Amino acid sequence: MDRKIVTLLKMIILSLGLIAVFSFIGKEEGKKVDDAGNTNYSFAMGTSVSVSIYDNEIDSGKVTCDINQEIKNLDEKYISWRNAGSELNQLNENYIPNQGYEISPELYVILKQSLALCIDSQGALDITIRPLATLWNIEGHSDGEFIPPNDDSVAEALQRVDYNKLNILSETYSNANNDLINEKYYVALSEADMIIDLGATGKGYALDRAKKILDDNQVKGALVTVGGSILVYGDKQSKEDWHIGVRNPLKAEDTNAMIGYLNFPAGTITCVSSSGGYEKYKTYQGVEYHHILDSKTGYPSDSGLLSVTVVCENGLVSDGLSTACFVLGYEKSKSLLDKYNAEAVFMDIEGNIIVTDGLKNNWVEK
């Protein structure tokens, strides 16, 4: 296999919390061939994206291009807190405390759904976590020595982290005959220097946008991955079951090491998202500090879990719940999963694997 292809595939595998297994026989950069035909690899939202189309009766190249472009536009135009051209970045830079900041319908949808998860998880997911995440900088790529922030710095950053200080508002206007309707959407933050970060829900929402494109084009089967979130869609041409592998966090260096896999029958449409402390961490004086922070303490979550994999029909929800459940721990996660009709696979620090009842028939442990 071409060296460029090997490098690309390594980058893709390393960025995934979940791995879907294929047989690699293609040689064109950015593509491979399996029983689906062509699978396209790209990079967006700071992670790898792959699109496999299982349908010979449609223009798979066009559908793939549409999905890739949709995900790229979503990130660059709307939800990236880093990209100076995105709507979210402009909101973070220009809002005035306690005043409504008008936003687009697209940003409204993802913010509204994300904030609902923050409320329902009581802050285990908090989309205002960015000031704290920036302070810790565990996701940073600095080659210098990592030193954890002191308590005073953490306390200061926590003053600017609180989903309760965020409001998402909508207004509807109509004429006297109620036949002309115009809606406007607003964000209001009650504290200065807060930053909204949709990193914990954006990749899942990208799957929801991909699903709409697949629906609109009446695609028979597809598999879409955005980082650690996967959309399983319909049928393979072979009519075989879908097998989605779940990484072993105790062997984080080995991307082929699995604790098991999720088996979904042909025709399934669902989303699978994974979160774990093994994905991004730094070490100081022999202690590992992972990137999933608890907004109540200001420190990396200490819930007794190593990883959580969530299965749900909605991509944004599966993505957000995987983070929230990791922070909450298994017992506190059960009611939240029930509320969203979601299922999960947990692995705790002792290496125990816990599978919720609705997934037990789908789970195959290695």
GROMACS .gro file of C-alpha atoms in nm:
model
  366
    1MET     CA    1   0.000   0.000   0.000
    2ASP     CA    2   0.125   0.348  -0.084
    3ARG     CA    3   0.303   0.520   0.207
    4LYS     CA    4   0.076   0.825   0.179
    5ILE     CA    5  -0.227   0.601   0.215
    6VAL     CA    6  -0.079   0.432   0.521
    7THR     CA    7  -0.011   0.770   0.685
    8LEU     CA    8  -0.362   0.889   0.611
    9LEU     CA    9  -0.523   0.574   0.747
   10LYS     CA   10  -0.313   0.589   1.064
   11MET     CA   11  -0.427   0.948   1.120
   12ILE     CA   12  -0.787   0.841   1.070
   13ILE     CA   13  -0.768   0.543   1.305
   14LEU     CA   14  -0.589   0.738   1.577
   15SER     CA   15  -0.859   1.003   1.577
   16LEU     CA   16  -1.145   0.756   1.621
   17GLY     CA   17  -1.286   0.654   1.956
   18LEU     CA   18  -1.467   0.382   1.761
   19ILE     CA   19  -1.339   0.179   1.468
   20ALA     CA   20  -1.541   0.028   1.187
   21VAL     CA   21  -1.350  -0.260   1.029
   22PHE     CA   22  -1.303  -0.284   0.650
   23SER     CA   23  -1.084  -0.480   0.411
   24PHE     CA   24  -0.835  -0.240   0.253
   25ILE     CA   25  -0.764  -0.315  -0.112
   26GLY     CA   26  -0.776   0.030  -0.272
   27LYS     CA   27  -0.471   0.234  -0.372
   28GLU     CA   28  -0.603   0.579  -0.459
   29GLU     CA   29  -0.519   0.841  -0.197
   30GLY     CA   30  -0.821   0.939   0.007
   31LYS     CA   31  -1.018   0.635  -0.105
   32LYS     CA   32  -1.036   0.261  -0.053
   33VAL     CA   33  -1.249  -0.016  -0.194
   34ASP     CA   34  -1.466  -0.254   0.008
   35ASP     CA   35  -1.799  -0.425  -0.057
   36ALA     CA   36  -1.957  -0.078  -0.063
   37GLY     CA   37  -1.750   0.048  -0.355
   38ASN     CA   38  -1.554   0.365  -0.288
   39THR     CA   39  -1.504   0.502   0.060
   40ASN     CA   40  -1.388   0.860   0.078
   41TYR     CA   41  -1.165   0.999   0.354
   42SER     CA   42  -1.131   1.368   0.434
   43PHE     CA   43  -1.054   1.598   0.727
   44ALA     CA   44  -1.294   1.847   0.886
   45MET     CA   45  -1.395   1.973   1.231
   46GLY     CA   46  -1.042   1.902   1.348
   47THR     CA   47  -1.077   1.528   1.290
   48SER     CA   48  -1.109   1.258   1.026
   49VAL     CA   49  -1.427   1.209   0.823
   50SER     CA   50  -1.513   0.901   0.620
   51VAL     CA   51  -1.813   0.834   0.398
   52SER     CA   52  -1.899   0.488   0.263
   53ILE     CA   53  -2.196   0.452   0.028
   54TYR     CA   54  -2.359   0.109  -0.012
   55ASP     CA   55  -2.575   0.169  -0.316
   56ASN     CA   56  -2.488   0.113  -0.683
   57GLU     CA   57  -2.806   0.274  -0.810
   58ILE     CA   58  -2.720   0.632  -0.716
   59ASP     CA   59  -2.442   0.877  -0.788
   60SER     CA   60  -2.236   0.789  -0.481
   61GLY     CA   61  -1.967   1.043  -0.569
   62LYS     CA   62  -2.215   1.330  -0.564
   63VAL     CA   63  -2.373   1.216  -0.236
   64THR     CA   64  -2.029   1.180  -0.079
   65CYS     CA   65  -1.929   1.525  -0.202
   66ASP     CA   66  -2.251   1.675  -0.067
   67ILE     CA   67  -2.192   1.520   0.276
   68ASN     CA   68  -1.830   1.633   0.293
   69GLN     CA   69  -1.923   1.984   0.187
   70GLU     CA   70  -2.208   1.999   0.438
   71ILE     CA   71  -1.979   1.899   0.724
   72LYS     CA   72  -1.710   2.145   0.616
   73ASN     CA   73  -1.960   2.430   0.583
   74LEU     CA   74  -2.120   2.346   0.917
   75ASP     CA   75  -1.785   2.380   1.089
   76GLU     CA   76  -1.639   2.677   0.904
   77LYS     CA   77  -1.953   2.887   0.868
   78TYR     CA   78  -2.144   2.810   1.187
   79ILE     CA   79  -2.010   2.612   1.481
   80SER     CA   80  -1.632   2.642   1.510
   81TRP     CA   81  -1.530   2.849   1.812
   82ARG     CA   82  -1.177   2.873   1.667
   83ASN     CA   83  -1.249   2.979   1.308
   84ALA     CA   84  -1.267   3.359   1.286
   85GLY     CA   85  -1.515   3.333   1.000
   86SER     CA   86  -1.769   3.121   1.182
   87GLU     CA   87  -2.090   3.251   1.332
   88LEU     CA   88  -2.015   3.100   1.672
   89ASN     CA   89  -1.674   3.264   1.684
   90GLN     CA   90  -1.832   3.600   1.604
   91LEU     CA   91  -2.091   3.548   1.875
   92ASN     CA   92  -1.821   3.469   2.133
   93GLU     CA   93  -1.620   3.774   2.030
   94ASN     CA   94  -1.900   4.029   2.004
   95TYR     CA   95  -2.187   3.950   2.239
   96ILE     CA   96  -2.275   4.202   2.511
   97PRO     CA   97  -2.375   4.055   2.849
   98ASN     CA   98  -2.750   4.045   2.908
   99GLN     CA   99  -2.831   4.157   2.555
  100GLY     CA  100  -2.972   3.936   2.281
  101TYR     CA  101  -2.732   3.850   1.998
  102GLU     CA  102  -2.915   3.747   1.679
  103ILE     CA  103  -2.814   3.412   1.529
  104SER     CA  104  -2.905   3.202   1.226
  105PRO     CA  105  -3.165   2.922   1.230
  106GLU     CA  106  -2.883   2.668   1.180
  107LEU     CA  107  -2.687   2.780   1.486
  108TYR     CA  108  -3.010   2.808   1.684
  109VAL     CA  109  -3.096   2.441   1.627
  110ILE     CA  110  -2.765   2.303   1.749
  111LEU     CA  111  -2.740   2.545   2.041
  112LYS     CA  112  -3.096   2.469   2.151
  113GLN     CA  113  -3.041   2.093   2.145
  114SER     CA  114  -2.701   2.122   2.312
  115LEU     CA  115  -2.830   2.345   2.591
  116ALA     CA  116  -3.113   2.099   2.657
  117LEU     CA  117  -2.850   1.829   2.716
  118CYS     CA  118  -2.664   2.061   2.953
  119ILE     CA  119  -2.982   2.119   3.152
  120ASP     CA  120  -3.088   1.753   3.157
  121SER     CA  121  -2.740   1.639   3.262
  122GLN     CA  122  -2.721   1.916   3.527
  123GLY     CA  123  -2.397   2.043   3.376
  124ALA     CA  124  -2.218   1.712   3.323
  125LEU     CA  125  -2.217   1.840   2.968
  126ASP     CA  126  -2.152   2.214   2.967
  127ILE     CA  127  -2.105   2.394   2.634
  128THR     CA  128  -1.955   2.695   2.816
  129ILE     CA  129  -1.658   2.485   2.938
  130ARG     CA  130  -1.404   2.645   2.701
  131PRO     CA  131  -1.240   2.896   2.945
  132LEU     CA  132  -1.161   2.601   3.173
  133ALA     CA  133  -1.045   2.380   2.883
  134THR     CA  134  -0.818   2.658   2.760
  135LEU     CA  135  -0.667   2.694   3.106
  136TRP     CA  136  -0.586   2.322   3.126
  137ASN     CA  137  -0.481   2.305   2.759
  138ILE     CA  138  -0.472   1.926   2.766
  139GLU     CA  139  -0.577   1.923   2.402
  140GLY     CA  140  -0.288   2.152   2.310
  141HIS     CA  141   0.007   2.040   2.102
  142SER     CA  142   0.282   2.216   2.298
  143ASP     CA  143   0.606   2.022   2.334
  144GLY     CA  144   0.679   2.194   2.663
  145GLU     CA  145   0.626   2.037   3.003
  146PHE     CA  146   0.265   2.020   3.114
  147ILE     CA  147   0.195   2.177   3.453
  148PRO     CA  148  -0.157   2.157   3.597
  149PRO     CA  149  -0.317   2.493   3.682
  150ASN     CA  150  -0.337   2.592   4.048
  151ASP     CA  151  -0.660   2.610   4.245
  152ASP     CA  152  -0.690   2.988   4.218
  153SER     CA  153  -0.664   2.977   3.838
  154VAL     CA  154  -0.924   2.703   3.821
  155ALA     CA  155  -1.160   2.899   4.046
  156GLU     CA  156  -1.120   3.208   3.828
  157ALA     CA  157  -1.194   3.018   3.509
  158LEU     CA  158  -1.500   2.858   3.667
  159GLN     CA  159  -1.653   3.204   3.709
  160ARG     CA  160  -1.694   3.207   3.330
  161VAL     CA  161  -1.830   2.854   3.300
  162ASP     CA  162  -2.201   2.799   3.364
  163TYR     CA  163  -2.466   2.685   3.117
  164ASN     CA  164  -2.728   2.852   3.340
  165LYS     CA  165  -2.590   3.187   3.223
  166LEU     CA  166  -2.682   3.102   2.863
  167ASN     CA  167  -3.027   3.158   2.713
  168ILE     CA  168  -3.145   3.061   2.364
  169LEU     CA  169  -3.445   3.264   2.253
  170SER     CA  170  -3.681   3.278   1.955
  171GLU     CA  171  -3.942   3.530   1.842
  172THR     CA  172  -4.218   3.485   1.586
  173TYR     CA  173  -4.374   3.773   1.394
  174SER     CA  174  -4.684   3.764   1.173
  175ASN     CA  175  -4.908   4.014   0.997
  176ALA     CA  176  -5.265   4.094   1.100
  177ASN     CA  177  -5.397   3.797   0.900
  178ASN     CA  178  -5.139   3.564   1.050
  179ASP     CA  179  -5.030   3.460   0.699
  180LEU     CA  180  -4.681   3.610   0.701
  181ILE     CA  181  -4.449   3.459   0.960
  182ASN     CA  182  -4.094   3.556   1.033
  183GLU     CA  183  -3.883   3.401   1.307
  184LYS     CA  184  -3.576   3.546   1.471
  185TYR     CA  185  -3.333   3.371   1.703
  186TYR     CA  186  -3.110   3.510   1.977
  187VAL     CA  187  -2.844   3.411   2.226
  188ALA     CA  188  -2.805   3.592   2.558
  189LEU     CA  189  -2.513   3.541   2.798
  190SER     CA  190  -2.520   3.701   3.141
  191GLU     CA  191  -2.143   3.703   3.204
  192ALA     CA  192  -1.855   3.870   3.019
  193ASP     CA  193  -1.577   3.664   2.857
  194MET     CA  194  -1.776   3.342   2.834
  195ILE     CA  195  -1.710   3.114   2.536
  196ILE     CA  196  -1.954   2.869   2.383
  197ASP     CA  197  -1.781   2.555   2.256
  198LEU     CA  198  -1.980   2.293   2.062
  199GLY     CA  199  -1.695   2.043   2.043
  200ALA     CA  200  -1.890   1.787   2.247
  201THR     CA  201  -2.197   1.792   2.022
  202GLY     CA  202  -2.086   1.927   1.684
  203LYS     CA  203  -1.954   1.602   1.537
  204GLY     CA  204  -2.277   1.426   1.628
  205TYR     CA  205  -2.480   1.706   1.471
  206ALA     CA  206  -2.271   1.663   1.155
  207LEU     CA  207  -2.403   1.304   1.143
  208ASP     CA  208  -2.759   1.436   1.164
  209ARG     CA  209  -2.690   1.663   0.868
  210ALA     CA  210  -2.535   1.371   0.678
  211LYS     CA  211  -2.841   1.158   0.753
  212LYS     CA  212  -3.069   1.421   0.597
  213ILE     CA  213  -2.865   1.411   0.277
  214LEU     CA  214  -2.884   1.032   0.271
  215ASP     CA  215  -3.261   1.050   0.329
  216ASP     CA  216  -3.309   1.312   0.056
  217ASN     CA  217  -3.117   1.098  -0.193
  218GLN     CA  218  -3.294   0.776  -0.089
  219VAL     CA  219  -2.962   0.602  -0.030
  220LYS     CA  220  -2.998   0.235   0.060
  221GLY     CA  221  -2.697   0.208   0.287
  222ALA     CA  222  -2.406   0.413   0.419
  223LEU     CA  223  -2.157   0.449   0.700
  224VAL     CA  224  -2.040   0.797   0.799
  225THR     CA  225  -1.780   0.869   1.066
  226VAL     CA  226  -1.682   1.206   1.209
  227GLY     CA  227  -1.408   1.151   1.466
  228GLY     CA  228  -1.545   0.922   1.737
  229SER     CA  229  -1.905   0.942   1.614
  230ILE     CA  230  -2.050   0.700   1.359
  231LEU     CA  231  -2.375   0.695   1.162
  232VAL     CA  232  -2.490   0.344   1.070
  233TYR     CA  233  -2.743   0.376   0.789
  234GLY     CA  234  -2.952   0.105   0.626
  235ASP     CA  235  -2.815  -0.194   0.436
  236LYS     CA  236  -2.482  -0.307   0.302
  237GLN     CA  237  -2.500  -0.453  -0.046
  238SER     CA  238  -2.405  -0.788   0.107
  239LYS     CA  239  -2.691  -0.757   0.360
  240GLU     CA  240  -2.440  -0.844   0.632
  241ASP     CA  241  -2.471  -0.708   0.985
  242TRP     CA  242  -2.284  -0.395   1.085
  243HIS     CA  243  -1.993  -0.443   1.326
  244ILE     CA  244  -1.874  -0.135   1.515
  245GLY     CA  245  -1.566  -0.198   1.726
  246VAL     CA  246  -1.517  -0.027   2.062
  247ARG     CA  247  -1.159   0.063   2.156
  248ASN     CA  248  -0.992  -0.078   2.465
  249PRO     CA  249  -0.891   0.221   2.681
  250LEU     CA  250  -0.651   0.001   2.880
  251LYS     CA  251  -0.452  -0.045   2.560
  252ALA     CA  252  -0.477   0.307   2.423
  253GLU     CA  253  -0.150   0.276   2.230
  254ASP     CA  254  -0.288  -0.017   2.029
  255THR     CA  255  -0.556   0.115   1.795
  256ASN     CA  256  -0.653  -0.240   1.701
  257ALA     CA  257  -0.726  -0.344   2.062
  258MET     CA  258  -1.101  -0.377   2.122
  259ILE     CA  259  -1.309  -0.459   2.427
  260GLY     CA  260  -1.577  -0.586   2.192
  261TYR     CA  261  -1.806  -0.474   1.916
  262LEU     CA  262  -2.163  -0.367   1.858
  263ASN     CA  263  -2.354  -0.583   1.613
  264PHE     CA  264  -2.644  -0.413   1.430
  265PRO     CA  265  -2.868  -0.603   1.186
  266ALA     CA  266  -2.906  -0.490   0.827
  267GLY     CA  267  -3.152  -0.203   0.795
  268THR     CA  268  -3.043  -0.035   1.119
  269ILE     CA  269  -3.024   0.344   1.127
  270THR     CA  270  -2.853   0.471   1.441
  271CYS     CA  271  -2.564   0.677   1.575
  272VAL     CA  272  -2.277   0.560   1.795
  273SER     CA  273  -2.047   0.797   1.986
  274SER     CA  274  -1.758   0.729   2.220
  275SER     CA  275  -1.576   0.936   2.484
  276GLY     CA  276  -1.283   0.839   2.701
  277GLY     CA  277  -1.004   0.985   2.906
  278TYR     CA  278  -0.752   0.778   2.709
  279GLU     CA  279  -0.808   0.986   2.395
  280LYS     CA  280  -0.628   1.303   2.508
  281TYR     CA  281  -0.425   1.333   2.824
  282LYS     CA  282  -0.105   1.474   2.970
  283THR     CA  283   0.115   1.356   3.254
  284TYR     CA  284   0.267   1.553   3.541
  285GLN     CA  285   0.477   1.393   3.814
  286GLY     CA  286   0.342   1.051   3.729
  287VAL     CA  287  -0.025   1.156   3.733
  288GLU     CA  288  -0.234   1.149   3.415
  289TYR     CA  289  -0.479   1.435   3.350
  290HIS     CA  290  -0.736   1.371   3.076
  291HIS     CA  291  -0.926   1.628   2.872
  292ILE     CA  292  -1.285   1.561   2.986
  293LEU     CA  293  -1.340   1.824   3.253
  294ASP     CA  294  -1.604   1.837   3.527
  295SER     CA  295  -1.758   2.184   3.533
  296LYS     CA  296  -1.856   2.138   3.899
  297THR     CA  297  -1.498   2.084   4.023
  298GLY     CA  298  -1.294   2.247   3.748
  299TYR     CA  299  -1.076   1.936   3.724
  300PRO     CA  300  -1.069   1.630   3.497
  301SER     CA  301  -1.368   1.408   3.565
  302ASP     CA  302  -1.316   1.146   3.833
  303SER     CA  303  -1.628   0.932   3.788
  304GLY     CA  304  -1.453   0.596   3.790
  305LEU     CA  305  -1.495   0.542   3.416
  306LEU     CA  306  -1.242   0.489   3.137
  307SER     CA  307  -1.481   0.509   2.843
  308VAL     CA  308  -1.846   0.542   2.744
  309THR     CA  309  -2.004   0.448   2.412
  310VAL     CA  310  -2.358   0.571   2.352
  311VAL     CA  311  -2.608   0.447   2.093
  312CYS     CA  312  -2.896   0.676   1.999
  313GLU     CA  313  -3.101   0.763   1.690
  314ASN     CA  314  -2.991   1.128   1.710
  315GLY     CA  315  -2.624   1.204   1.641
  316LEU     CA  316  -2.601   1.522   1.845
  317VAL     CA  317  -2.758   1.345   2.141
  318SER     CA  318  -2.528   1.042   2.118
  319ASP     CA  319  -2.224   1.271   2.100
  320GLY     CA  320  -2.329   1.490   2.391
  321LEU     CA  321  -2.444   1.200   2.606
  322SER     CA  322  -2.111   1.019   2.571
  323THR     CA  323  -1.940   1.316   2.737
  324ALA     CA  324  -2.214   1.372   2.996
  325CYS     CA  325  -2.224   1.005   3.096
  326PHE     CA  326  -1.846   0.991   3.128
  327VAL     CA  327  -1.861   1.277   3.378
  328LEU     CA  328  -2.165   1.141   3.563
  329GLY     CA  329  -2.051   0.781   3.601
  330TYR     CA  330  -2.264   0.472   3.538
  331GLU     CA  331  -2.524   0.499   3.816
  332LYS     CA  332  -2.605   0.866   3.758
  333SER     CA  333  -2.617   0.815   3.381
  334LYS     CA  334  -2.902   0.565   3.379
  335SER     CA  335  -3.189   0.813   3.415
  336LEU     CA  336  -3.033   1.047   3.158
  337LEU     CA  337  -3.000   0.765   2.905
  338ASP     CA  338  -3.362   0.665   2.970
  339LYS     CA  339  -3.480   1.020   2.908
  340TYR     CA  340  -3.324   1.019   2.561
  341ASN     CA  341  -3.409   0.656   2.480
  342ALA     CA  342  -3.037   0.585   2.450
  343GLU     CA  343  -2.822   0.285   2.539
  344ALA     CA  344  -2.456   0.263   2.637
  345VAL     CA  345  -2.148   0.052   2.699
  346PHE     CA  346  -1.938   0.159   3.000
  347MET     CA  347  -1.589   0.052   3.101
  348ASP     CA  348  -1.473   0.142   3.452
  349ILE     CA  349  -1.124   0.187   3.595
  350GLU     CA  350  -1.122  -0.175   3.714
  351GLY     CA  351  -1.175  -0.295   3.359
  352ASN     CA  352  -1.537  -0.399   3.417
  353ILE     CA  353  -1.770  -0.363   3.118
  354ILE     CA  354  -2.132  -0.266   3.181
  355VAL     CA  355  -2.386  -0.284   2.898
  356THR     CA  356  -2.733  -0.133   2.937
  357ASP     CA  357  -3.025  -0.370   2.888
  358GLY     CA  358  -3.128  -0.241   2.545
  359LEU     CA  359  -2.784  -0.319   2.398
  360LYS     CA  360  -2.712  -0.658   2.551
  361ASN     CA  361  -2.831  -0.846   2.242
  362ASN     CA  362  -2.610  -0.626   2.024
  363TRP     CA  363  -2.292  -0.654   2.228
  364VAL     CA  364  -2.018  -0.907   2.153
  365GLU     CA  365  -1.733  -0.898   2.403
  366LYS     CA  366  -1.382  -0.995   2.292
   0.00000   0.00000   0.00000
